Amino acid sequence: MSSKQSSKSKEVKSKTPKTLLDMIIYSIRNQPANINGVSRSAISKYLQSEFGYDKPTQIKNSIKKAVNNGKLIQNGQSFRVAGDPEPKLQIEVPQIKIEQVKQGKGPPAEKGHTVVVKYEGRLDDGTVFDSSSKFEFTLGAGEVIKGWDQGILSMKVGEKRKLFVPSKLGYGKRGSLPEIPPNADLHFDVCCLREIK
């Protein structure tokens, strides 16, 4: 074995947790955590899969002792390492994508305005699920999907846009059967024909 290989194996050994508490801390730090930390069952599964350690009572007692000694912080049924930064709640905010195809004229459409549009809606595979040559609605009043309330906002008469509406701003988990399946992202070609204040 070369000296490089020997030093690498020493590095690996020094990073390998030696005690049960070290394994628990390693487990918590190497798993995706929710806002409260990592659950005891997730810790136990990790210890079993990564270290072959399968002694639930000892794991439970070691976690309890570490909480009492201030080495772990318990939040409900989850645990995190004391002194580690708290996990941040990550909320993915779905956003529409707007591509202006043609500029319009006049004042931009605002919430509360009634607009008349021509549109065609398609699924990801190109299937047309709906179209209209003259559709009227009040902007921002919840009469249409959220993606439209956002995507039509500020359009001017004569303007053409392509909208990509993610499922959460469209019909979501329920869809609108039979035309729109659950969790479908939507694509629209929209032209603002008229704005009524």
PDB file of C-alpha atoms in Angstrom:
ATOM      1  CA  MET A   1       0.000   0.000   0.000  1.00  0.00           C
ATOM      2  CA  SER A   2       1.388   3.398  -0.939  1.00  0.00           C
ATOM      3  CA  SER A   3       1.741   6.245   1.560  1.00  0.00           C
ATOM      4  CA  LYS A   4      -1.028   8.158  -0.267  1.00  0.00           C
ATOM      5  CA  GLN A   5      -3.433   5.234   0.120  1.00  0.00           C
ATOM      6  CA  SER A   6      -2.425   4.837   3.771  1.00  0.00           C
ATOM      7  CA  SER A   7      -3.076   8.514   4.546  1.00  0.00           C
ATOM      8  CA  LYS A   8      -6.427   8.355   2.750  1.00  0.00           C
ATOM      9  CA  SER A   9      -7.529   5.336   4.762  1.00  0.00           C
ATOM     10  CA  LYS A  10      -6.466   7.134   7.973  1.00  0.00           C
ATOM     11  CA  GLU A  11      -8.567  10.162   6.946  1.00  0.00           C
ATOM     12  CA  VAL A  12     -11.587   7.943   6.350  1.00  0.00           C
ATOM     13  CA  LYS A  13     -11.084   6.181   9.679  1.00  0.00           C
ATOM     14  CA  SER A  14     -10.774   9.451  11.567  1.00  0.00           C
ATOM     15  CA  LYS A  15     -14.058  10.680  10.054  1.00  0.00           C
ATOM     16  CA  THR A  16     -15.901   7.437  10.870  1.00  0.00           C
ATOM     17  CA  PRO A  17     -18.076   7.877  13.976  1.00  0.00           C
ATOM     18  CA  LYS A  18     -16.838   5.774  16.886  1.00  0.00           C
ATOM     19  CA  THR A  19     -19.556   6.004  19.562  1.00  0.00           C
ATOM     20  CA  LEU A  20     -23.299   5.585  19.268  1.00  0.00           C
ATOM     21  CA  LEU A  21     -23.780   9.304  19.946  1.00  0.00           C
ATOM     22  CA  ASP A  22     -21.257  10.130  17.207  1.00  0.00           C
ATOM     23  CA  MET A  23     -23.219   7.901  14.814  1.00  0.00           C
ATOM     24  CA  ILE A  24     -26.489   9.621  15.798  1.00  0.00           C
ATOM     25  CA  ILE A  25     -25.006  13.084  15.243  1.00  0.00           C
ATOM     26  CA  TYR A  26     -23.519  11.924  11.931  1.00  0.00           C
ATOM     27  CA  SER A  27     -26.943  10.560  10.961  1.00  0.00           C
ATOM     28  CA  ILE A  28     -28.736  13.831  11.789  1.00  0.00           C
ATOM     29  CA  ARG A  29     -26.216  15.913   9.855  1.00  0.00           C
ATOM     30  CA  ASN A  30     -26.317  13.691   6.777  1.00  0.00           C
ATOM     31  CA  GLN A  31     -30.053  13.425   6.253  1.00  0.00           C
ATOM     32  CA  PRO A  32     -32.561  15.889   4.854  1.00  0.00           C
ATOM     33  CA  ALA A  33     -34.246  17.539   7.817  1.00  0.00           C
ATOM     34  CA  ASN A  34     -37.602  19.187   8.135  1.00  0.00           C
ATOM     35  CA  ILE A  35     -37.966  22.436  10.048  1.00  0.00           C
ATOM     36  CA  ASN A  36     -37.912  20.491  13.359  1.00  0.00           C
ATOM     37  CA  GLY A  37     -34.944  18.230  12.590  1.00  0.00           C
ATOM     38  CA  VAL A  38     -34.741  14.462  11.927  1.00  0.00           C
ATOM     39  CA  SER A  39     -37.128  11.902  13.417  1.00  0.00           C
ATOM     40  CA  ARG A  40     -35.916   9.063  15.641  1.00  0.00           C
ATOM     41  CA  SER A  41     -37.198   6.476  13.151  1.00  0.00           C
ATOM     42  CA  ALA A  42     -35.210   8.154  10.347  1.00  0.00           C
ATOM     43  CA  ILE A  43     -32.118   8.159  12.591  1.00  0.00           C
ATOM     44  CA  SER A  44     -32.621   4.444  13.371  1.00  0.00           C
ATOM     45  CA  LYS A  45     -33.054   3.546   9.684  1.00  0.00           C
ATOM     46  CA  TYR A  46     -29.949   5.523   8.766  1.00  0.00           C
ATOM     47  CA  LEU A  47     -27.873   3.839  11.503  1.00  0.00           C
ATOM     48  CA  GLN A  48     -29.042   0.441  10.314  1.00  0.00           C
ATOM     49  CA  SER A  49     -28.337   1.104   6.613  1.00  0.00           C
ATOM     50  CA  GLU A  50     -25.029   2.990   7.027  1.00  0.00           C
ATOM     51  CA  PHE A  51     -23.490   1.287  10.065  1.00  0.00           C
ATOM     52  CA  GLY A  52     -25.439  -1.969  10.446  1.00  0.00           C
ATOM     53  CA  TYR A  53     -26.500  -0.790  13.907  1.00  0.00           C
ATOM     54  CA  ASP A  54     -29.922  -2.169  14.885  1.00  0.00           C
ATOM     55  CA  LYS A  55     -30.522  -1.691  18.616  1.00  0.00           C
ATOM     56  CA  PRO A  56     -33.615   0.564  18.928  1.00  0.00           C
ATOM     57  CA  THR A  57     -33.632   0.677  22.745  1.00  0.00           C
ATOM     58  CA  GLN A  58     -29.987   1.778  22.915  1.00  0.00           C
ATOM     59  CA  ILE A  59     -30.604   4.400  20.205  1.00  0.00           C
ATOM     60  CA  LYS A  60     -33.630   5.733  22.097  1.00  0.00           C
ATOM     61  CA  ASN A  61     -31.693   5.883  25.393  1.00  0.00           C
ATOM     62  CA  SER A  62     -28.668   7.529  23.766  1.00  0.00           C
ATOM     63  CA  ILE A  63     -30.861  10.189  22.141  1.00  0.00           C
ATOM     64  CA  LYS A  64     -32.638  10.840  25.447  1.00  0.00           C
ATOM     65  CA  LYS A  65     -29.321  11.182  27.277  1.00  0.00           C
ATOM     66  CA  ALA A  66     -27.950  13.537  24.586  1.00  0.00           C
ATOM     67  CA  VAL A  67     -31.066  15.727  24.861  1.00  0.00           C
ATOM     68  CA  ASN A  68     -30.682  15.862  28.670  1.00  0.00           C
ATOM     69  CA  ASN A  69     -26.977  16.747  28.303  1.00  0.00           C
ATOM     70  CA  GLY A  70     -27.742  19.499  25.786  1.00  0.00           C
ATOM     71  CA  LYS A  71     -25.963  17.827  22.866  1.00  0.00           C
ATOM     72  CA  LEU A  72     -29.203  17.347  20.924  1.00  0.00           C
ATOM     73  CA  ILE A  73     -32.284  19.536  20.744  1.00  0.00           C
ATOM     74  CA  GLN A  74     -35.668  17.842  20.662  1.00  0.00           C
ATOM     75  CA  ASN A  75     -38.544  19.446  18.805  1.00  0.00           C
ATOM     76  CA  GLY A  76     -41.637  17.239  18.967  1.00  0.00           C
ATOM     77  CA  GLN A  77     -40.542  13.830  17.697  1.00  0.00           C
ATOM     78  CA  SER A  78     -37.547  15.232  15.802  1.00  0.00           C
ATOM     79  CA  PHE A  79     -33.970  16.010  16.801  1.00  0.00           C
ATOM     80  CA  ARG A  80     -31.152  18.283  15.683  1.00  0.00           C
ATOM     81  CA  VAL A  81     -27.583  18.830  16.883  1.00  0.00           C
ATOM     82  CA  ALA A  82     -27.167  21.649  19.437  1.00  0.00           C
ATOM     83  CA  GLY A  83     -25.152  24.505  17.949  1.00  0.00           C
ATOM     84  CA  ASP A  84     -25.924  23.563  14.339  1.00  0.00           C
ATOM     85  CA  PRO A  85     -27.867  26.163  12.358  1.00  0.00           C
ATOM     86  CA  GLU A  86     -31.601  25.630  12.359  1.00  0.00           C
ATOM     87  CA  PRO A  87     -32.916  24.189   9.098  1.00  0.00           C
ATOM     88  CA  LYS A  88     -34.685  26.830   7.058  1.00  0.00           C
ATOM     89  CA  LEU A  89     -38.172  26.180   5.807  1.00  0.00           C
ATOM     90  CA  GLN A  90     -37.896  26.169   2.043  1.00  0.00           C
ATOM     91  CA  ILE A  91     -41.067  27.075   0.272  1.00  0.00           C
ATOM     92  CA  GLU A  92     -40.997  26.832  -3.459  1.00  0.00           C
ATOM     93  CA  VAL A  93     -43.164  29.543  -4.904  1.00  0.00           C
ATOM     94  CA  PRO A  94     -44.466  28.537  -8.315  1.00  0.00           C
ATOM     95  CA  GLN A  95     -44.103  31.225 -10.930  1.00  0.00           C
ATOM     96  CA  ILE A  96     -45.564  31.730 -14.350  1.00  0.00           C
ATOM     97  CA  LYS A  97     -43.341  32.499 -17.311  1.00  0.00           C
ATOM     98  CA  ILE A  98     -44.390  35.264 -19.662  1.00  0.00           C
ATOM     99  CA  GLU A  99     -43.035  35.802 -23.151  1.00  0.00           C
ATOM    100  CA  GLN A 100     -44.217  38.928 -24.946  1.00  0.00           C
ATOM    101  CA  VAL A 101     -44.787  38.106 -28.616  1.00  0.00           C
ATOM    102  CA  LYS A 102     -46.250  41.442 -29.734  1.00  0.00           C
ATOM    103  CA  GLN A 103     -46.465  44.799 -27.969  1.00  0.00           C
ATOM    104  CA  GLY A 104     -49.815  46.435 -27.353  1.00  0.00           C
ATOM    105  CA  LYS A 105     -50.973  50.028 -26.995  1.00  0.00           C
ATOM    106  CA  GLY A 106     -52.706  52.082 -24.347  1.00  0.00           C
ATOM    107  CA  PRO A 107     -52.841  51.700 -20.572  1.00  0.00           C
ATOM    108  CA  PRO A 108     -51.911  48.357 -18.970  1.00  0.00           C
ATOM    109  CA  ALA A 109     -54.646  46.128 -17.518  1.00  0.00           C
ATOM    110  CA  GLU A 110     -54.900  46.352 -13.720  1.00  0.00           C
ATOM    111  CA  LYS A 111     -56.663  44.379 -11.011  1.00  0.00           C
ATOM    112  CA  GLY A 112     -60.379  45.101 -11.125  1.00  0.00           C
ATOM    113  CA  HIS A 113     -60.394  45.849 -14.854  1.00  0.00           C
ATOM    114  CA  THR A 114     -62.529  43.733 -17.152  1.00  0.00           C
ATOM    115  CA  VAL A 115     -60.521  42.362 -20.059  1.00  0.00           C
ATOM    116  CA  VAL A 116     -61.506  40.560 -23.240  1.00  0.00           C
ATOM    117  CA  VAL A 117     -58.962  38.097 -24.599  1.00  0.00           C
ATOM    118  CA  LYS A 118     -58.531  35.584 -27.376  1.00  0.00           C
ATOM    119  CA  TYR A 119     -56.606  32.481 -26.304  1.00  0.00           C
ATOM    120  CA  GLU A 120     -55.603  28.902 -26.898  1.00  0.00           C
ATOM    121  CA  GLY A 121     -54.544  26.562 -24.070  1.00  0.00           C
ATOM    122  CA  ARG A 122     -52.319  23.514 -24.540  1.00  0.00           C
ATOM    123  CA  LEU A 123     -50.887  20.753 -22.388  1.00  0.00           C
ATOM    124  CA  ASP A 124     -47.159  19.898 -22.342  1.00  0.00           C
ATOM    125  CA  ASP A 125     -47.685  17.379 -25.158  1.00  0.00           C
ATOM    126  CA  GLY A 126     -49.258  20.064 -27.381  1.00  0.00           C
ATOM    127  CA  THR A 127     -52.859  18.883 -26.983  1.00  0.00           C
ATOM    128  CA  VAL A 128     -55.251  21.837 -27.186  1.00  0.00           C
ATOM    129  CA  PHE A 129     -57.623  21.637 -24.216  1.00  0.00           C
ATOM    130  CA  ASP A 130     -59.457  24.946 -24.660  1.00  0.00           C
ATOM    131  CA  SER A 131     -59.691  28.044 -26.842  1.00  0.00           C
ATOM    132  CA  SER A 132     -61.888  31.085 -27.287  1.00  0.00           C
ATOM    133  CA  SER A 133     -62.017  33.954 -29.735  1.00  0.00           C
ATOM    134  CA  LYS A 134     -63.631  36.246 -27.140  1.00  0.00           C
ATOM    135  CA  PHE A 135     -63.408  35.560 -23.399  1.00  0.00           C
ATOM    136  CA  GLU A 136     -64.291  38.251 -20.851  1.00  0.00           C
ATOM    137  CA  PHE A 137     -63.355  38.285 -17.159  1.00  0.00           C
ATOM    138  CA  THR A 138     -62.452  40.641 -14.317  1.00  0.00           C
ATOM    139  CA  LEU A 139     -58.731  40.648 -13.597  1.00  0.00           C
ATOM    140  CA  GLY A 140     -57.777  39.713 -10.024  1.00  0.00           C
ATOM    141  CA  ALA A 141     -61.318  38.709  -9.007  1.00  0.00           C
ATOM    142  CA  GLY A 142     -60.632  34.955  -8.897  1.00  0.00           C
ATOM    143  CA  GLU A 143     -62.826  34.281 -11.949  1.00  0.00           C
ATOM    144  CA  VAL A 144     -59.944  32.484 -13.690  1.00  0.00           C
ATOM    145  CA  ILE A 145     -56.936  30.410 -12.622  1.00  0.00           C
ATOM    146  CA  LYS A 146     -54.255  32.246 -10.621  1.00  0.00           C
ATOM    147  CA  GLY A 147     -51.797  31.927 -13.494  1.00  0.00           C
ATOM    148  CA  TRP A 148     -54.115  33.991 -15.672  1.00  0.00           C
ATOM    149  CA  ASP A 149     -54.683  36.656 -13.030  1.00  0.00           C
ATOM    150  CA  GLN A 150     -50.885  37.022 -12.905  1.00  0.00           C
ATOM    151  CA  GLY A 151     -50.136  36.502 -16.596  1.00  0.00           C
ATOM    152  CA  ILE A 152     -52.719  38.914 -18.014  1.00  0.00           C
ATOM    153  CA  LEU A 153     -51.899  41.667 -15.507  1.00  0.00           C
ATOM    154  CA  SER A 154     -50.368  44.704 -17.263  1.00  0.00           C
ATOM    155  CA  MET A 155     -51.313  43.531 -20.785  1.00  0.00           C
ATOM    156  CA  LYS A 156     -52.236  46.263 -23.250  1.00  0.00           C
ATOM    157  CA  VAL A 157     -54.822  46.118 -26.037  1.00  0.00           C
ATOM    158  CA  GLY A 158     -53.347  44.296 -29.043  1.00  0.00           C
ATOM    159  CA  GLU A 159     -50.558  42.692 -26.983  1.00  0.00           C
ATOM    160  CA  LYS A 160     -49.828  38.990 -27.504  1.00  0.00           C
ATOM    161  CA  ARG A 161     -48.204  36.803 -24.871  1.00  0.00           C
ATOM    162  CA  LYS A 162     -47.191  33.193 -24.395  1.00  0.00           C
ATOM    163  CA  LEU A 163     -47.831  32.045 -20.824  1.00  0.00           C
ATOM    164  CA  PHE A 164     -46.406  29.012 -19.071  1.00  0.00           C
ATOM    165  CA  VAL A 165     -48.588  28.285 -16.039  1.00  0.00           C
ATOM    166  CA  PRO A 166     -47.256  25.688 -13.547  1.00  0.00           C
ATOM    167  CA  SER A 167     -49.814  23.266 -12.187  1.00  0.00           C
ATOM    168  CA  LYS A 168     -50.064  24.978  -8.778  1.00  0.00           C
ATOM    169  CA  LEU A 169     -51.197  28.202 -10.483  1.00  0.00           C
ATOM    170  CA  GLY A 170     -53.494  26.278 -12.825  1.00  0.00           C
ATOM    171  CA  TYR A 171     -55.791  23.426 -11.805  1.00  0.00           C
ATOM    172  CA  GLY A 172     -53.386  21.720  -9.384  1.00  0.00           C
ATOM    173  CA  LYS A 173     -53.769  18.175  -8.079  1.00  0.00           C
ATOM    174  CA  ARG A 174     -57.417  17.919  -9.125  1.00  0.00           C
ATOM    175  CA  GLY A 175     -56.995  18.985 -12.729  1.00  0.00           C
ATOM    176  CA  SER A 176     -60.134  19.743 -14.719  1.00  0.00           C
ATOM    177  CA  LEU A 177     -61.111  16.401 -16.169  1.00  0.00           C
ATOM    178  CA  PRO A 178     -61.485  15.203 -18.812  1.00  0.00           C
ATOM    179  CA  GLU A 179     -59.486  17.893 -20.643  1.00  0.00           C
ATOM    180  CA  ILE A 180     -56.839  18.752 -18.046  1.00  0.00           C
ATOM    181  CA  PRO A 181     -55.256  15.913 -16.045  1.00  0.00           C
ATOM    182  CA  PRO A 182     -54.097  16.344 -12.428  1.00  0.00           C
ATOM    183  CA  ASN A 183     -50.786  18.217 -11.926  1.00  0.00           C
ATOM    184  CA  ALA A 184     -50.721  19.455 -15.527  1.00  0.00           C
ATOM    185  CA  ASP A 185     -48.595  22.453 -16.491  1.00  0.00           C
ATOM    186  CA  LEU A 186     -50.394  24.671 -19.001  1.00  0.00           C
ATOM    187  CA  HIS A 187     -49.300  26.737 -22.016  1.00  0.00           C
ATOM    188  CA  PHE A 188     -51.369  29.615 -23.392  1.00  0.00           C
ATOM    189  CA  ASP A 189     -51.217  31.928 -26.377  1.00  0.00           C
ATOM    190  CA  VAL A 190     -53.172  35.046 -25.344  1.00  0.00           C
ATOM    191  CA  CYS A 191     -54.092  38.240 -27.156  1.00  0.00           C
ATOM    192  CA  CYS A 192     -55.702  41.155 -25.290  1.00  0.00           C
ATOM    193  CA  LEU A 193     -58.592  42.364 -27.465  1.00  0.00           C
ATOM    194  CA  ARG A 194     -60.177  44.937 -25.209  1.00  0.00           C
ATOM    195  CA  GLU A 195     -59.942  46.432 -21.735  1.00  0.00           C
ATOM    196  CA  ILE A 196     -62.931  47.851 -19.858  1.00  0.00           C
ATOM    197  CA  LYS A 197     -62.088  49.815 -16.725  1.00  0.00           C
TER     198      LYS A 197
END
